[in-house]
Coordinates of C-alpha atoms and ligand atoms in Angstrom, one line a residue:
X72 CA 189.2 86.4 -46.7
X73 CA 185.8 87.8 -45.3
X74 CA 184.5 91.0 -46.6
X75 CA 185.6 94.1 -45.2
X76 CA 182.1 95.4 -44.9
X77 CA 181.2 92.8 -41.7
X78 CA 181.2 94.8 -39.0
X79 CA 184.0 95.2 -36.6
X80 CA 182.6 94.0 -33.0
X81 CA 185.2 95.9 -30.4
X82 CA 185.9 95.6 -26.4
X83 CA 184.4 97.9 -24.3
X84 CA 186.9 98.8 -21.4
X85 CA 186.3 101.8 -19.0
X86 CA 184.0 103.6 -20.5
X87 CA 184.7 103.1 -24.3
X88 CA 184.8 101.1 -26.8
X89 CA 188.4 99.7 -28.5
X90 CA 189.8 98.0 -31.0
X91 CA 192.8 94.8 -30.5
X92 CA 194.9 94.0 -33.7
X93 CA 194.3 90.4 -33.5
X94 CA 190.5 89.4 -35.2
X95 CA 188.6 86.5 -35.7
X96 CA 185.2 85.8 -37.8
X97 CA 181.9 85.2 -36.5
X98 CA 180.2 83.0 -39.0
X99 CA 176.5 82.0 -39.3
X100 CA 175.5 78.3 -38.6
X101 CA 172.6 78.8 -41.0
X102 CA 174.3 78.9 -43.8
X103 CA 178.4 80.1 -43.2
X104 CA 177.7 83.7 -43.8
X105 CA 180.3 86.1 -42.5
X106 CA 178.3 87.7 -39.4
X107 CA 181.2 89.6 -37.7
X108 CA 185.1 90.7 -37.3
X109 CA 185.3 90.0 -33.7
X110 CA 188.2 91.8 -32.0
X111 CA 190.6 88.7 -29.8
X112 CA 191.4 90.7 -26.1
X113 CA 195.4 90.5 -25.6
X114 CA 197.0 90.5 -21.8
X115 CA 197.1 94.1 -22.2
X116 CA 193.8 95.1 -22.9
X117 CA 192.6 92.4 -19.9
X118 CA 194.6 94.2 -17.6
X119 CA 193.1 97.2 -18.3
X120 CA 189.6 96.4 -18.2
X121 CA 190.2 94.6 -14.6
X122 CA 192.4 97.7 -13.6
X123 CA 189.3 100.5 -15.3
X124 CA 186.9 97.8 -13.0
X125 CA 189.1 98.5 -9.8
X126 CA 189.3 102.2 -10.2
X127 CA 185.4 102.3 -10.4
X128 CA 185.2 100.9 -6.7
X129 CA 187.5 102.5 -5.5
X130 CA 188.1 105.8 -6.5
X131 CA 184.4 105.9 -8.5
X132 CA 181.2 106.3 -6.7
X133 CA 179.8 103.7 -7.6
X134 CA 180.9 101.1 -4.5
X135 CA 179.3 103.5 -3.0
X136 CA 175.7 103.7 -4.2
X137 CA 172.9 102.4 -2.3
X138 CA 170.7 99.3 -3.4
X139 CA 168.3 101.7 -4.8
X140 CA 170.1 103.8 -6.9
X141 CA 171.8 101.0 -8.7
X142 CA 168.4 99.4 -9.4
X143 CA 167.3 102.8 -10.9
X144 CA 170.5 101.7 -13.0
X145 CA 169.5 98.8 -13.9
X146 CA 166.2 99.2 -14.6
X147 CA 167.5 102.1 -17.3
X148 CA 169.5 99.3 -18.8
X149 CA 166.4 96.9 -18.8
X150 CA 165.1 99.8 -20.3
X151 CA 167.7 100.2 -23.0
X152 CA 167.5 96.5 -24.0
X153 CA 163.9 96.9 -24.5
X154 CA 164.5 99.8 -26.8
X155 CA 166.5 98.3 -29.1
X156 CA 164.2 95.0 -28.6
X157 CA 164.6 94.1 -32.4
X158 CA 168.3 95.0 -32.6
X159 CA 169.4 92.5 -29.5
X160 CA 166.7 89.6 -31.6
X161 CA 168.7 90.2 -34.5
X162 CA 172.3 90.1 -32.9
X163 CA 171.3 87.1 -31.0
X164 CA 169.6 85.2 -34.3
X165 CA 172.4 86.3 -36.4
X166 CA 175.2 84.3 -34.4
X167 CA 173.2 81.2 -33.1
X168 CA 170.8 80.9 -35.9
X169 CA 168.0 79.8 -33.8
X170 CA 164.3 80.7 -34.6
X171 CA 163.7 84.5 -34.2
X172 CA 160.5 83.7 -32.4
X173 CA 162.3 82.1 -29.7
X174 CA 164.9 84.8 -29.7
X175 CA 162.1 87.1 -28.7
X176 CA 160.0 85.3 -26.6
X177 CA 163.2 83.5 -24.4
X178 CA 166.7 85.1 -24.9
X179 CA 166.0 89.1 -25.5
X180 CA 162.8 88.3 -22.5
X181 CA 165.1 86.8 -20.3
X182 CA 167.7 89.6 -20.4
X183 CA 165.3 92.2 -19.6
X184 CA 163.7 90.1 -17.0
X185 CA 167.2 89.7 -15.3
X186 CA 167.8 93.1 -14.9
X187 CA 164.4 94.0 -13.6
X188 CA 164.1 91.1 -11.4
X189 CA 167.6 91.4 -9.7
X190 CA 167.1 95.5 -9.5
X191 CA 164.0 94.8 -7.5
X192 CA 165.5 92.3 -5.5
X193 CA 168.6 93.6 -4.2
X194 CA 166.3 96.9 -3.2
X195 CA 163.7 94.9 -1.2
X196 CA 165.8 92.4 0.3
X197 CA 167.4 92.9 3.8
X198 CA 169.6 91.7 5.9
X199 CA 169.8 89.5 9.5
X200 CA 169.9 91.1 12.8
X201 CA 169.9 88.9 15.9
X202 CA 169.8 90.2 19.6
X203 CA 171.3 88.2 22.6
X204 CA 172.8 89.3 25.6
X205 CA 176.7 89.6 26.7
X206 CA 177.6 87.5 29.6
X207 CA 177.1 90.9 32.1
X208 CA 173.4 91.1 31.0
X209 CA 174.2 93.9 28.8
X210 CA 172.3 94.0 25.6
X211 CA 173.6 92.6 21.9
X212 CA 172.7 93.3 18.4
X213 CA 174.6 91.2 15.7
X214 CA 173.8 92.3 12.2
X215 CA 174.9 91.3 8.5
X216 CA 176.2 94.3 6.3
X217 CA 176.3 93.2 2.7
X218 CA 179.5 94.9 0.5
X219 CA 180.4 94.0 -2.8
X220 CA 182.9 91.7 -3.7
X221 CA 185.4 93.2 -5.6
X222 CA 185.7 93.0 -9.6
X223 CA 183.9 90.2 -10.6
X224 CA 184.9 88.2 -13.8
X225 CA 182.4 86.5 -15.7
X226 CA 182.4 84.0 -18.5
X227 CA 179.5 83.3 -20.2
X228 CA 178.7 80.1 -23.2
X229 CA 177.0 80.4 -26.6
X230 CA 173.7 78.4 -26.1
X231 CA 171.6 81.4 -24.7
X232 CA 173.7 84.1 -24.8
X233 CA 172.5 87.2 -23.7
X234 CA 170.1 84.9 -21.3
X235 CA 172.9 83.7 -19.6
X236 CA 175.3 86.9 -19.7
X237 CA 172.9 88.9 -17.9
X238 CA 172.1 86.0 -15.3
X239 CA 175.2 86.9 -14.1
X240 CA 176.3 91.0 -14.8
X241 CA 172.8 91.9 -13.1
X242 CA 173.4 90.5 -9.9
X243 CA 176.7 91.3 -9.9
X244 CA 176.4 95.2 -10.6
X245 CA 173.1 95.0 -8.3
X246 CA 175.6 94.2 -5.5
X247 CA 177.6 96.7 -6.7
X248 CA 180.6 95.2 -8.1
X249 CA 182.4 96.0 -11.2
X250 CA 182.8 93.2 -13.6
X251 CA 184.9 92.2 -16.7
X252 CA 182.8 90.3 -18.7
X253 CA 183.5 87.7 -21.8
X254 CA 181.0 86.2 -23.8
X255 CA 181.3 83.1 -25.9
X256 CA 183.5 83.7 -28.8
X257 CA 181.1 81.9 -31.2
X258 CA 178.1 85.1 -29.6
X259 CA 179.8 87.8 -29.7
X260 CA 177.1 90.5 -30.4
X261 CA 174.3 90.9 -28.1
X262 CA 177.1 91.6 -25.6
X263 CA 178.6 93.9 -28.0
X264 CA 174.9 95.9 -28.0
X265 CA 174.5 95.1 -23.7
X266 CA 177.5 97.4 -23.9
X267 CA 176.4 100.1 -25.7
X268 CA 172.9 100.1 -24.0
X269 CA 175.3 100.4 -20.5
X270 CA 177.2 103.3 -22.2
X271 CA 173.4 105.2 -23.0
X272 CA 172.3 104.2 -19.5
X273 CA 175.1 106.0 -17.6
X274 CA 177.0 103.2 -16.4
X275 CA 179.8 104.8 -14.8
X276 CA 183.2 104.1 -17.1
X277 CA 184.7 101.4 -15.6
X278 CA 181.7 99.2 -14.0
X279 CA 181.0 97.6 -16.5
X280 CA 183.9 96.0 -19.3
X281 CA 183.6 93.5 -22.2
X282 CA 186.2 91.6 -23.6
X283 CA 186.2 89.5 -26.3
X284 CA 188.2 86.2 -27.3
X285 CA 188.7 82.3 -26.5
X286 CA 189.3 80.5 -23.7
X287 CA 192.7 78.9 -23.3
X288 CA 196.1 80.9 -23.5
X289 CA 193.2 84.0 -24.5
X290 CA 190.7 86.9 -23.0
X291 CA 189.4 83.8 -20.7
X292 CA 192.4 82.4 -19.3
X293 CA 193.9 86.0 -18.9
X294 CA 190.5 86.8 -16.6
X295 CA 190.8 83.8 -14.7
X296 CA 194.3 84.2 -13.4
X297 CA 194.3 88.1 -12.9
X298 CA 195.5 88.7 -9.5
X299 CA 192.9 91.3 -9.0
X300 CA 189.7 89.3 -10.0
X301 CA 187.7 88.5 -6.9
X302 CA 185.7 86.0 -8.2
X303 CA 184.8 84.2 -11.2
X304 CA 181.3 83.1 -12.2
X305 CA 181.5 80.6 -15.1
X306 CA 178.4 78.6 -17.7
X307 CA 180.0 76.5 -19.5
X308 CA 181.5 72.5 -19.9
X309 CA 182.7 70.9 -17.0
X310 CA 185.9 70.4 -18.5
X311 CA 186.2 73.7 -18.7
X312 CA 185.2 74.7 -15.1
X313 CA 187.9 72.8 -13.7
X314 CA 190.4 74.3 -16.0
X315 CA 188.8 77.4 -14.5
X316 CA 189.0 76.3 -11.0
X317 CA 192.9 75.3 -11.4
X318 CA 193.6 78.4 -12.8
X319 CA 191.6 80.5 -9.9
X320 CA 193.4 78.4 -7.0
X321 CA 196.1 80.5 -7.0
X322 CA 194.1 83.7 -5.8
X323 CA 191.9 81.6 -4.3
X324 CA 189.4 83.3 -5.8
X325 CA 185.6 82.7 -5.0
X326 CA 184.3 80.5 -8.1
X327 CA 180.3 80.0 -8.9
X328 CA 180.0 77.1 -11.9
X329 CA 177.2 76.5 -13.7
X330 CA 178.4 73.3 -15.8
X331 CA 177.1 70.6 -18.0
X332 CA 174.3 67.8 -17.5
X333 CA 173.3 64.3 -18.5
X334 CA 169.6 65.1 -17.4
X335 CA 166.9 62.6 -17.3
X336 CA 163.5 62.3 -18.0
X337 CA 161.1 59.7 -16.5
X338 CA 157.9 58.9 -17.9
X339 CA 155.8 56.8 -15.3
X340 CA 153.1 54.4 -16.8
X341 CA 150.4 56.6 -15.0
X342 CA 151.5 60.1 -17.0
X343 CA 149.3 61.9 -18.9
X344 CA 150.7 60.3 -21.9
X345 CA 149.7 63.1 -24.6
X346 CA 151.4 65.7 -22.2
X347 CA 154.6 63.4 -21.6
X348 CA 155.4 63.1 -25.1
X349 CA 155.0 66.8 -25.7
X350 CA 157.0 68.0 -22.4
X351 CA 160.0 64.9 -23.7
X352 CA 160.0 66.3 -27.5
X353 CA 160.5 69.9 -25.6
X354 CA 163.3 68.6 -23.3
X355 CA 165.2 66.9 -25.6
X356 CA 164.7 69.4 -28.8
X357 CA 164.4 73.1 -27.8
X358 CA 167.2 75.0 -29.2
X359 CA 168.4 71.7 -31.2
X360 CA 168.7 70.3 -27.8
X361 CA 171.4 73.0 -26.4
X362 CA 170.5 73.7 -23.5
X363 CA 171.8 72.7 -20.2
X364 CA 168.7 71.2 -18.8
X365 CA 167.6 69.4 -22.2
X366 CA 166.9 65.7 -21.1
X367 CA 169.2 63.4 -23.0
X368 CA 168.1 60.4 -21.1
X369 CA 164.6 59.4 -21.1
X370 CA 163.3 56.2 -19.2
X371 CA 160.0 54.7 -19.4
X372 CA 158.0 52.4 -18.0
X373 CA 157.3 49.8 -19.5
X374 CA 153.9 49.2 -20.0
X375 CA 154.1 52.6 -22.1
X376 CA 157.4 52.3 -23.7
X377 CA 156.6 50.8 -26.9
X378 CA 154.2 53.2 -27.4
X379 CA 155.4 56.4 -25.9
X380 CA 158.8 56.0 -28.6
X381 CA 156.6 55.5 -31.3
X382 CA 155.1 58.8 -30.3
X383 CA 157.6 60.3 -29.5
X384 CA 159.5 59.8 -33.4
X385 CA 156.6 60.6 -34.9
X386 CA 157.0 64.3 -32.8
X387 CA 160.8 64.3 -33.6
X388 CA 160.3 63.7 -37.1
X389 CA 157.4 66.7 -37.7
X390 CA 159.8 69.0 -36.4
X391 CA 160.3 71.6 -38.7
X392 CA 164.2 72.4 -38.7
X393 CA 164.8 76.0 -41.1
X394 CA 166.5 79.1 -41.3
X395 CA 165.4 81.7 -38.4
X396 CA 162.9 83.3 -40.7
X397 CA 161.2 80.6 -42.1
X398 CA 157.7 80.4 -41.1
X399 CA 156.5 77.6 -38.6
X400 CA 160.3 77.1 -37.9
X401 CA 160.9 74.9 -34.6
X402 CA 164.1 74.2 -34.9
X403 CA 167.5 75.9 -36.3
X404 CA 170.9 74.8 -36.6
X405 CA 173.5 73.8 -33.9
X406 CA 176.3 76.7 -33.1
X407 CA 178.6 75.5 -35.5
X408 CA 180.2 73.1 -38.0
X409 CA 182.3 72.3 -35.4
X410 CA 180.4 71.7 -32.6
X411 CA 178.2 69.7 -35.6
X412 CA 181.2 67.1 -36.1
X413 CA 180.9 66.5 -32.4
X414 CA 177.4 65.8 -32.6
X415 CA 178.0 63.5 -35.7
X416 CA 180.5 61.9 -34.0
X417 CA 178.4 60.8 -31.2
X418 CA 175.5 59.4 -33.7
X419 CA 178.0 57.3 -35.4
X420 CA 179.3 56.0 -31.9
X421 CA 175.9 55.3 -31.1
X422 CA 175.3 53.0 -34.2
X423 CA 178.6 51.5 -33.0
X424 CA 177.6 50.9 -29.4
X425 CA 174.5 48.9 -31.1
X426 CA 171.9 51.7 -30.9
X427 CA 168.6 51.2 -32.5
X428 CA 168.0 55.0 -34.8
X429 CA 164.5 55.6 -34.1
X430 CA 164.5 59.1 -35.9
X431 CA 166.4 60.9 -37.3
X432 CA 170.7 60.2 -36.6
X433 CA 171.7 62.4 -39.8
X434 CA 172.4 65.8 -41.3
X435 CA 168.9 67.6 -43.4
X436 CA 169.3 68.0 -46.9
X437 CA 167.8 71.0 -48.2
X438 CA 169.7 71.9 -51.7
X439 CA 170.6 75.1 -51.4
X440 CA 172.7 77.5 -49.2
X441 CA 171.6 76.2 -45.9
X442 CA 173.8 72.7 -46.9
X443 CA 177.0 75.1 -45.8
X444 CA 175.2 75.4 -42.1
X445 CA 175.5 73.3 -38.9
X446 CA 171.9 71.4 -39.1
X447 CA 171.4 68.0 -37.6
X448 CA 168.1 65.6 -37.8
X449 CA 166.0 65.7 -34.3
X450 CA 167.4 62.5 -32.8
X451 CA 166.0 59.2 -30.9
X452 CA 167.8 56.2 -29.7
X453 CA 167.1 53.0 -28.0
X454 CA 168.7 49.7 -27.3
X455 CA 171.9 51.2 -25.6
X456 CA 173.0 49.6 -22.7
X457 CA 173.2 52.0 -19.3
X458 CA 176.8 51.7 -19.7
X459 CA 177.1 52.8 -23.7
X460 CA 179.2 56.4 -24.0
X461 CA 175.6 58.0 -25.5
X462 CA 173.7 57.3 -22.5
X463 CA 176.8 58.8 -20.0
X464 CA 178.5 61.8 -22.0
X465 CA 176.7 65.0 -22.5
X466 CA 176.6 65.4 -26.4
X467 CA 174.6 68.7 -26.6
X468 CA 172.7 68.0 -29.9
X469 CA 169.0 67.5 -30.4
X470 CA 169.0 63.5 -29.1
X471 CA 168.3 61.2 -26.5
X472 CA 168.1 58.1 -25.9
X473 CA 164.9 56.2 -24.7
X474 CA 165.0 53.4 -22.5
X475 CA 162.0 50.9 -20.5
X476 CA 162.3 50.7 -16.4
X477 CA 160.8 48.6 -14.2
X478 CA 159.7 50.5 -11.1
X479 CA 160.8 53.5 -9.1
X480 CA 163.9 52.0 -7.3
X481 CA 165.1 50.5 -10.5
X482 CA 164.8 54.2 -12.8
X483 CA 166.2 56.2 -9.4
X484 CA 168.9 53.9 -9.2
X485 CA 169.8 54.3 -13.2
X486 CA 169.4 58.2 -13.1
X487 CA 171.2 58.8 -10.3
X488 CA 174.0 56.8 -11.5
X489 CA 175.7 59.5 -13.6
X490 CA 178.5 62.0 -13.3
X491 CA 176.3 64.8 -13.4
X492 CA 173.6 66.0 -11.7
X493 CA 171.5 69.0 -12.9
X494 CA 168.4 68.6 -13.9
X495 CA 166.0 66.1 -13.7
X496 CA 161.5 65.6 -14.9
X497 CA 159.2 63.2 -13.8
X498 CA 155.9 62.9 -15.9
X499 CA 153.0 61.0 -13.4
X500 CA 149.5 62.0 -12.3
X501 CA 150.5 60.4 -8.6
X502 CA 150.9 63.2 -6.6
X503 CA 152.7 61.3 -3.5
X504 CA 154.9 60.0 -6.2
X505 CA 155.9 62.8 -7.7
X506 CA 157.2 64.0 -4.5
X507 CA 158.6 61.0 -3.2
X508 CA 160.7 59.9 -6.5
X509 CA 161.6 64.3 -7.1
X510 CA 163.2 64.1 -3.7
X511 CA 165.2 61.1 -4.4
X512 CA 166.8 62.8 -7.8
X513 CA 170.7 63.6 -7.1
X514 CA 170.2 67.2 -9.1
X515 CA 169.8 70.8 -8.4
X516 CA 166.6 70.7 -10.4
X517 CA 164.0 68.4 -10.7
X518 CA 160.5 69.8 -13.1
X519 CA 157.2 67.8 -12.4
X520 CA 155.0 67.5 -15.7
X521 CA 156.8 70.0 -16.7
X522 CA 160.4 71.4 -17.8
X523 CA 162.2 74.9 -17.9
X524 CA 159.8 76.7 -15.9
X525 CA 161.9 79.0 -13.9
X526 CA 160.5 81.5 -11.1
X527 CA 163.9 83.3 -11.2
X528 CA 164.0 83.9 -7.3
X529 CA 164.5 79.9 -6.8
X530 CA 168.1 79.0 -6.6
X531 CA 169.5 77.4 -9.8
X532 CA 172.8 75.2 -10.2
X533 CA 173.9 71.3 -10.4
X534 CA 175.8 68.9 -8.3
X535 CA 178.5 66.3 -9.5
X536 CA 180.2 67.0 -12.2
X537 CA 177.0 70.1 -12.8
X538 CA 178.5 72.9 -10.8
X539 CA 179.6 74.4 -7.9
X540 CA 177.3 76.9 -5.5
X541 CA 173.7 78.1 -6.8
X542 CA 172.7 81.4 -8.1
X543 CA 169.5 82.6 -8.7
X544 CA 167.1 85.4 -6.1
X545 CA 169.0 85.8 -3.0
X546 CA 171.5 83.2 -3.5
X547 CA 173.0 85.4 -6.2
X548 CA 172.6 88.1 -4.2
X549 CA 174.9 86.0 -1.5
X550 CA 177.5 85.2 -3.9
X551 CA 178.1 88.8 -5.2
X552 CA 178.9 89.7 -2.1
X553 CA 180.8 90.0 0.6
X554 CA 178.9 89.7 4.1
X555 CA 180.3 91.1 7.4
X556 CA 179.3 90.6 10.7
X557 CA 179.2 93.3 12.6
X558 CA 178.3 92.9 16.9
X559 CA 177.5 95.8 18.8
X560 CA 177.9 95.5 23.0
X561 CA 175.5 98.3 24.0
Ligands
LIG121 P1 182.8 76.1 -23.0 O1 183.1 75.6 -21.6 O2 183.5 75.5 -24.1 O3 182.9 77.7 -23.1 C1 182.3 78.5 -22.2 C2 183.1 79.8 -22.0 O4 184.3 79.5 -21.4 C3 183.4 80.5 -23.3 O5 183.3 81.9 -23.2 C4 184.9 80.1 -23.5 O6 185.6 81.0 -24.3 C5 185.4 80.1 -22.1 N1 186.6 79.2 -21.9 C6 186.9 78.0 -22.5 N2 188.0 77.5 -22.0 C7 188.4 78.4 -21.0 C8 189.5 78.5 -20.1 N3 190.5 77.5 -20.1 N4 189.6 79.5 -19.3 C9 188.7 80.5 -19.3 N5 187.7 80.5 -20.1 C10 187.5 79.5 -21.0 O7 181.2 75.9 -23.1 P2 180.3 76.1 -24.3 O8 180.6 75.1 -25.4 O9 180.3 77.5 -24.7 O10 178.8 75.9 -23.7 C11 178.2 74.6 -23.7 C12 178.4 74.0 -22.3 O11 177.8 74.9 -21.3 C13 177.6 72.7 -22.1 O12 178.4 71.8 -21.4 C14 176.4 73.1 -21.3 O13 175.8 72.0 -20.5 C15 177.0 74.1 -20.4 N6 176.0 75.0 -19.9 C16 175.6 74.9 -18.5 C17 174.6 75.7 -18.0 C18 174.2 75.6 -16.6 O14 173.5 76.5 -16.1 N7 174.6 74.5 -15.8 C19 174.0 76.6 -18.8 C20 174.3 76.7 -20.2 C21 175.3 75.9 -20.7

């Protein structure tokens, strides 16, 4: 039974927070510590957070506000997160586990950044006006007025929680909808705090409502198929966005997925090899390796593959993997113990499917509390046919698997031929062929010599199996809302 003392993390539904009988705990993948209660959102309490959301547009002022004065609003919340800068590091560290320096630097950065950036975007950008002339000669102007879309309802993963959370409630209140929001159920908190930093910023009650719980037959499910959603945005598996997709059919709801990826990396012979294997061991190991775009597929050339692995191990294995607080940490644990045995699982398949362990391919052993956490060993493969389950399914641990290629028709061929489709890096010092094999990747993003470099105006989202629709800049700004023509004769 967890202590009562954990605190109790509530919904926040127009305007103030509240409590749900049902709980579940929010445990630390460090080392199993009781982090949270974590309040589970029933039908009821969805139903009033999506009927709070409606009242705010339409009886509320706020789908009324101009551009401006909601980026004064979200700039106050940008504001607010910044002000309690150490509390949203420590929220987000407490339920991921993940190095505190990269909490600061990345997740807490991020979240500011999309507030800010969206604010200032949806105040400076316009819309199209054409002129033409009616058949009589008379004179035409055909504009675009922008309106929001309704209550949006947004569903957010675990991997960079408050990152990807705010990706999506910024735009969304920017084009001044209301939104019901549910973060992962395995992050919970820097949600929990976004909502108290909206309550101190003056949201108006009712723009903006968290709920918390799972997916299926839960706070997700219940969002998804509520007749007065308007849309769903979604991060998360690709499983799970068409689950999402089935269940929004019925509304025919406007959908924006952001799913999962089998992304490769290609090292060409001509690389700078020194900054290759540094930009691979970053792909394929920042935040133990979940994150969307992490490269779980690396081919070399051949003339450098021997080599580059050998480099690349030795990389894997200086890692240091530790608690969040330990210094010169690199890397932490995975989310869970759960999501561990799924990692496990695909390092003892890999074995099976004739896999050569180049590093790593085990669990740390450290002797003393952190045993009880969700740590894995940095990862490398070779040997595994294209075919092999470890070189198609996305496994969402610190691994990949390295492989030789002979030429750029033969690597497009191989990393084109997947399911998925979202990111993609090239490593050469060829500038023609950097272009030349980028623009042949079937991805929404490809890096050159580099990887997760994001100007946040660029649009952002996958093909295949990767997602549906982009968001990012102005093609968020086109998704959150709802764009009417309007032609004047005059
Ligand atoms: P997940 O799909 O298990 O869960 C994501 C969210 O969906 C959670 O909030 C969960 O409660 C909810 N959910 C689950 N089933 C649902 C249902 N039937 N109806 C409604 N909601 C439901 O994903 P995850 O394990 O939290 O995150 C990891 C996955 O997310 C990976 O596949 C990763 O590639 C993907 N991801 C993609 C991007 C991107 O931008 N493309 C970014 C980050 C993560």
């Amino acid at each position: 039974m967890a202590p009562a003392s954990a605190p109790l993390l509530r919904h926040y539904v127009d305007g103030a927070f509240v409590a749900t009988e049902r709980r579940f705990d929010n445990v630390s993948p460090v080392d199993g510590h009781l982090v949270a209660h974590v309040c589970e959102a029933d039908r009821a309490t969805v139903d009033r957070a999506v009927a709070a959301a409606r009242r705010a547009l339409r009886e509320g002022p706020w789908g009324e506000t101009s551009p401006a004065e909601r980026a004064a609003v979200l700039h106050r919340i940008a504001d607010g997160i910044q002000a309690r800068f150490d509390d949203f590091v420590a929220a987000e560290v407490a339920d991921t586990g993940r190095p505190v320096e990269q909490a600061r630097t990345l997740d807490i950065a991020r979240g500011i950044a999309n507030f800010r950036m969206f604010a200032d975007l949806a105040k400076t950008t316009g819309s199209e006006l054409f002129e033409m002339r009616a058949a009589d000669g008379a004179e035409v102007m055909s504009y675009v007025v922008r309106k929001p879309l309704g209550v949006v309802g947004i569903i957010s993963p675990w991997n960079l929680p408050l990152l990807l959370f705010t990706w999506k409630v910024a735009p969304a209140l920017a084009m001044g909808n209301s939104v019901v929001a549910k973060p992962s159920e395995e992050t919970p908190s820097s949600a929990t705090l976004l909502a108290e930093v909206m309550d101190a910023a003056g949201v108006p009650p009712g723009v903006f409502n968290l709920v918390h719980g799972h997916g299926p037959d839960s706070a997700g499910e219940f969002l998804t198929r509520h007749p007065d959603i308007s849309a769903i945005t979604f991060t998360g598996e690709s499983r799970t966005g068409s689950a999402i997709m089935k269940a929004a059919a019925d509304g025919v709801k406007e959908i924006s997925f952001e799913l999962g990826g089998k992304n490769a990396a290609v090292v060409f012979a001509d690389a700078d090899f020194d900054a290759a294997v540094d930009g691979v061991a970053r792909s394929s190991f920042t935040n133990a390796g979940q994150v969307c775009l992490c490269s779980e597929r690396v081919y070399v050339e051949r003339p450098l593959f021997e080599r580059f692995v050998a480099a690349l191990a030795a990389k894997a294995a200086a890692l240091k993997i530790d608690a969040p607080d330990a210094p010169d940490v690199q890397m932490g644990p995975l989310i869970s113990r759960e999501h561990r045995d799924k990692v496990l699982s695909y390092f003892r398949l890999a074995v099976e499917e004739g896999a050569t362990v180049v590093a790593g391919g085990g669990v740390p052993r450290f002797g003393d509390a952190r045993d009880a956490g969700a740590f894995v060993q940095p990862t490398i493969w070779t040997g595994l046919p294209d075919t092999a389950r470890c070189v198609r399914e996305e496994i969402f641990g610190p691994v990949c698997h390295v492989a030789p290629f002979d030429g750029e028709d033969d690597v497009i061929r191989r990393v084109n031929d997947s399911a998925y489709g979202l990111a993609g890096c090239v490593w050469t010092t060829n500038l023609s062929r950097a272009h030349r094999v980028s623009r042949r990747f079937q991805t929404g993003l490809v890096w050159v010599n580099t990887w997760f470099l994001r100007d946040l105006r660029t649009p952002f989202g996958g093909v295949k199996l990767s997602g549906l629709g982009r968001e990012g800049g102005r093609h968020s700004l086109d998704f959150y809302s709802e764009l009417t023509n309007i032609c004047v004769k005059l």
